[in-house]
């Protein structure tokens, strides 16, 4: 006889453990358990059957893997949590006795410090793993960098997030790693390519943030603590890879004056090759410029390296090649016309990184300085100026500087009479003032969207389309590609319309206008004429016996004269033409009686006939396609027919949405022309 298994020793009951059991097993509090799980990357799991996984009669909602909890038993952070709990008891005892100085001493000198270095090494064995998990880290740290300081978010945390984010931005500027950006309702999306990995994050707009009370800031602070450690490691590795010293020099006074990116000074072996825009201006550097190494010291260092056998210049001799080198990008053309289009390589960082290098920009006060400065510097601009109220670190604060080639303005051009007078400048202020709305000759004025669209397209766009006060082109997401059959705002309307769609839309528009004209005619027709029409219509409706006999005889004659579908269709077309002519004549008479203008020539009749014939041809063609499709579906199996119907439903839904958007655009363009 087989041995009876004991309940709860195998299966889901053994593989899963409830949260209450896990907390009791680890002997820590529930908040500490949450922090530990966030640090270690352990999340709740959903078993197939909660009834089988639960060892109690009451159903539990939160389960974890038993192996994960067993793994946490040997975590060094558990001892830190217990030390913090013991210290909290000592501080509470000292405060209960009134020994405030002892409590302050314990909190200052004996507080255990948590270090997450070993956790980072465990969760990210390789540097590529850390880069792949950098999206959420950057989004959260950029969010906390814009929050106001209060009891939930201390100022030290905000300052740390700001410093780490600026250091990461400096790396992107130095290596020209930024690729795309998009302005959305949530914030500004950025995408960069770092060592072959695409990293995307979201930066909120710099508005006044309202701190809600329904957010659990303890959990958010736990993530921030982990992500700051992660980003610090990543920044150190990235800076070391390109030969820069980490951390870079940071000028606190310049940062307090709003310098932001310009408050950092990069040092290292490749600092000479970095753009000068990364370095703080000499007038505002306050003596924190990089010290140049003397030639004698450099010669001694080179001699020591040569004697030690560490000189690698011998192995780095350039290899002569007989092939001709070309800087152009190779294009992969398909071998056959029906073959798939091969993906083309993107522009190199050298080509896109120097897009704004020849220009000098000036950012007006109303434009967002922080994102514009970051984007311009990331794409090669070395000289950027702005008003003094926006902070330090500008190339120039003088708006009338003749070296400025482009000025970013986010306000429409106002008439001359509505502009305010320029205030009298102070005696100690040597910067000349420019009257608001004044355009300086020889300078290109653009709106901020021009910068985003240029870097997304990888080329400089026409500046006149983005002039102040002009209607801007649609700002589309660079990551959404136009699908086949979907509406594309960038393409022209004629290139997206289906066959005969424009004629049908024009006919519908004409019919709507005619209905409006008829309504106007009916309003202006006198009451006597309307009564006469009603009487006549009543006399026509009331038929006699003679009329019934005549109609019966006419029906018999039609049956006798029936000569096939073609003759019947021709007769119906002629009757339709006669009816259209009579209707047009009646409308002209009504318009003449009402005193409205009308066209007496037959051009409109020909146009209406042509439109009606085109619409009939389109309807006949569509009917033939539907009949052919129905015949093909009859030959399919049920499974394939259902799959085809689903595909047709989704395609029809997409085409209907595209047609609706095209109709909306057609009306907008028509209204703009009028």
CSV table of N, CA, C and O in Angstrom, one decimal, residues 422-461:
chain,number,residue,atom,x,y,z
A,422,UNK,N,9.9,100.3,-23.9
A,422,UNK,CA,11.0,99.7,-23.2
A,422,UNK,C,11.3,100.5,-21.9
A,422,UNK,O,11.5,101.7,-22.0
A,423,UNK,N,11.5,99.8,-20.8
A,423,UNK,CA,11.8,100.6,-19.5
A,423,UNK,C,13.2,101.1,-19.6
A,423,UNK,O,14.1,100.6,-20.3
A,424,UNK,N,13.3,102.2,-18.8
A,424,UNK,CA,14.7,102.8,-18.7
A,424,UNK,C,15.7,101.9,-18.1
A,424,UNK,O,15.4,101.3,-17.0
A,425,UNK,N,16.8,101.7,-18.8
A,425,UNK,CA,17.8,100.7,-18.3
A,425,UNK,C,18.5,101.4,-17.1
A,425,UNK,O,18.7,102.6,-17.0
A,426,UNK,N,18.9,100.5,-16.2
A,426,UNK,CA,19.7,101.0,-15.0
A,426,UNK,C,21.1,101.4,-15.5
A,426,UNK,O,21.6,101.0,-16.5
A,427,UNK,N,21.7,102.2,-14.6
A,427,UNK,CA,23.0,102.7,-15.0
A,427,UNK,C,24.1,101.6,-15.0
A,427,UNK,O,25.0,101.6,-15.8
A,428,UNK,N,23.9,100.6,-14.1
A,428,UNK,CA,24.9,99.6,-14.0
A,428,UNK,C,24.6,98.4,-15.0
A,428,UNK,O,25.4,97.5,-15.1
A,429,UNK,N,23.5,98.5,-15.7
A,429,UNK,CA,23.2,97.4,-16.6
A,429,UNK,C,23.6,97.9,-18.0
A,429,UNK,O,23.0,98.8,-18.6
A,430,UNK,N,24.7,97.2,-18.5
A,430,UNK,CA,25.2,97.5,-19.8
A,430,UNK,C,24.6,96.8,-20.9
A,430,UNK,O,24.9,97.0,-22.1
A,431,UNK,N,23.7,95.8,-20.6
A,431,UNK,CA,23.1,95.0,-21.7
A,431,UNK,C,22.0,95.8,-22.3
A,431,UNK,O,21.0,96.2,-21.6
A,432,UNK,N,22.0,96.0,-23.6
A,432,UNK,CA,20.9,96.8,-24.3
A,432,UNK,C,19.6,96.0,-24.3
A,432,UNK,O,19.6,94.8,-24.3
A,433,UNK,N,18.5,96.7,-24.2
A,433,UNK,CA,17.2,96.2,-24.2
A,433,UNK,C,16.6,96.3,-25.6
A,433,UNK,O,16.8,97.3,-26.3
A,434,UNK,N,15.9,95.3,-26.0
A,434,UNK,CA,15.2,95.2,-27.3
A,434,UNK,C,13.7,95.3,-27.1
A,434,UNK,O,13.2,94.6,-26.2
A,435,UNK,N,13.0,96.1,-27.8
A,435,UNK,CA,11.6,96.3,-27.7
A,435,UNK,C,10.9,95.0,-28.0
A,435,UNK,O,11.2,94.3,-29.0
A,436,UNK,N,10.0,94.5,-27.2
A,436,UNK,CA,9.3,93.2,-27.5
A,436,UNK,C,8.6,93.3,-28.8
A,436,UNK,O,8.0,94.2,-29.2
A,437,UNK,N,8.8,92.2,-29.6
A,437,UNK,CA,8.2,92.1,-30.9
A,437,UNK,C,9.0,92.6,-32.0
A,437,UNK,O,8.6,92.6,-33.2
A,438,UNK,N,10.2,93.2,-31.7
A,438,UNK,CA,11.1,93.7,-32.7
A,438,UNK,C,11.9,92.6,-33.4
A,438,UNK,O,12.5,91.8,-32.7
A,439,UNK,N,11.9,92.6,-34.7
A,439,UNK,CA,12.7,91.7,-35.4
A,439,UNK,C,14.0,92.3,-35.9
A,439,UNK,O,14.0,93.4,-36.5
A,440,UNK,N,15.1,91.6,-35.6
A,440,UNK,CA,16.4,92.1,-36.0
A,440,UNK,C,16.7,91.6,-37.4
A,440,UNK,O,16.6,90.4,-37.7
A,441,UNK,N,17.1,92.5,-38.4
A,441,UNK,CA,17.4,92.0,-39.7
A,441,UNK,C,18.6,91.0,-39.7
A,441,UNK,O,19.5,91.1,-38.9
A,442,UNK,N,18.5,90.1,-40.7
A,442,UNK,CA,19.6,89.1,-40.8
A,442,UNK,C,19.5,87.9,-39.9
A,442,UNK,O,20.5,87.1,-39.8
A,443,UNK,N,18.4,87.8,-39.1
A,443,UNK,CA,18.3,86.7,-38.1
A,443,UNK,C,17.0,85.9,-38.5
A,443,UNK,O,16.0,86.4,-38.9
A,444,UNK,N,17.1,84.6,-38.3
A,444,UNK,CA,16.0,83.7,-38.5
A,444,UNK,C,15.2,83.4,-37.2
A,444,UNK,O,15.8,83.0,-36.2
A,445,UNK,N,13.9,83.7,-37.3
A,445,UNK,CA,13.1,83.5,-36.1
A,445,UNK,C,12.2,82.3,-36.4
A,445,UNK,O,11.6,82.1,-37.4
A,446,UNK,N,12.3,81.4,-35.4
A,446,UNK,CA,11.5,80.1,-35.5
A,446,UNK,C,10.8,79.8,-34.2
A,446,UNK,O,11.2,80.4,-33.1
A,447,UNK,N,9.8,78.9,-34.2
A,447,UNK,CA,9.2,78.5,-33.0
A,447,UNK,C,9.9,77.2,-32.5
A,447,UNK,O,10.6,76.5,-33.2
A,448,UNK,N,9.7,76.9,-31.2
A,448,UNK,CA,10.4,75.7,-30.6
A,448,UNK,C,10.2,74.4,-31.3
A,448,UNK,O,11.1,73.6,-31.3
A,449,UNK,N,9.1,74.2,-32.0
A,449,UNK,CA,8.8,72.9,-32.6
A,449,UNK,C,9.8,72.7,-33.8
A,449,UNK,O,10.0,71.5,-34.1
A,450,UNK,N,10.4,73.7,-34.3
A,450,UNK,CA,11.3,73.5,-35.4
A,450,UNK,C,12.5,72.7,-35.0
A,450,UNK,O,13.0,71.9,-35.7
A,451,UNK,N,13.0,72.9,-33.8
A,451,UNK,CA,14.1,72.1,-33.3
A,451,UNK,C,13.8,70.6,-33.2
A,451,UNK,O,14.5,69.8,-33.6
A,452,UNK,N,12.6,70.3,-32.6
A,452,UNK,CA,12.2,68.9,-32.5
A,452,UNK,C,12.0,68.3,-33.9
A,452,UNK,O,12.4,67.1,-34.1
A,453,UNK,N,11.3,68.9,-34.8
A,453,UNK,CA,11.1,68.3,-36.1
A,453,UNK,C,12.4,68.2,-36.9
A,453,UNK,O,12.5,67.2,-37.6
A,454,UNK,N,13.3,69.1,-36.7
A,454,UNK,CA,14.6,68.9,-37.4
A,454,UNK,C,15.4,67.7,-36.9
A,454,UNK,O,15.9,66.9,-37.8
A,455,UNK,N,15.4,67.5,-35.6
A,455,UNK,CA,16.2,66.3,-35.1
A,455,UNK,C,15.5,65.0,-35.4
A,455,UNK,O,16.1,64.0,-35.6
A,456,UNK,N,14.2,65.0,-35.4
A,456,UNK,CA,13.4,63.8,-35.8
A,456,UNK,C,13.6,63.4,-37.2
A,456,UNK,O,13.7,62.2,-37.5
A,457,UNK,N,13.6,64.4,-38.1
A,457,UNK,CA,13.8,64.1,-39.5
A,457,UNK,C,15.3,63.9,-39.9
A,457,UNK,O,15.6,63.5,-41.0
A,458,UNK,N,16.2,64.4,-39.1
A,458,UNK,CA,17.6,64.2,-39.4
A,458,UNK,C,18.1,65.2,-40.3
A,458,UNK,O,19.2,65.0,-40.9
A,459,UNK,N,17.4,66.3,-40.5
A,459,UNK,CA,17.9,67.4,-41.5
A,459,UNK,C,17.2,68.7,-41.1
A,459,UNK,O,16.3,68.7,-40.3
A,460,UNK,N,17.8,69.8,-41.6
A,460,UNK,CA,17.2,71.1,-41.3
A,460,UNK,C,16.0,71.3,-42.2
A,460,UNK,O,16.1,71.2,-43.4
A,461,UNK,N,14.9,71.7,-41.6
A,461,UNK,CA,13.7,72.0,-42.3
A,461,UNK,C,13.6,73.5,-42.6
A,461,UNK,O,14.3,74.3,-42.2
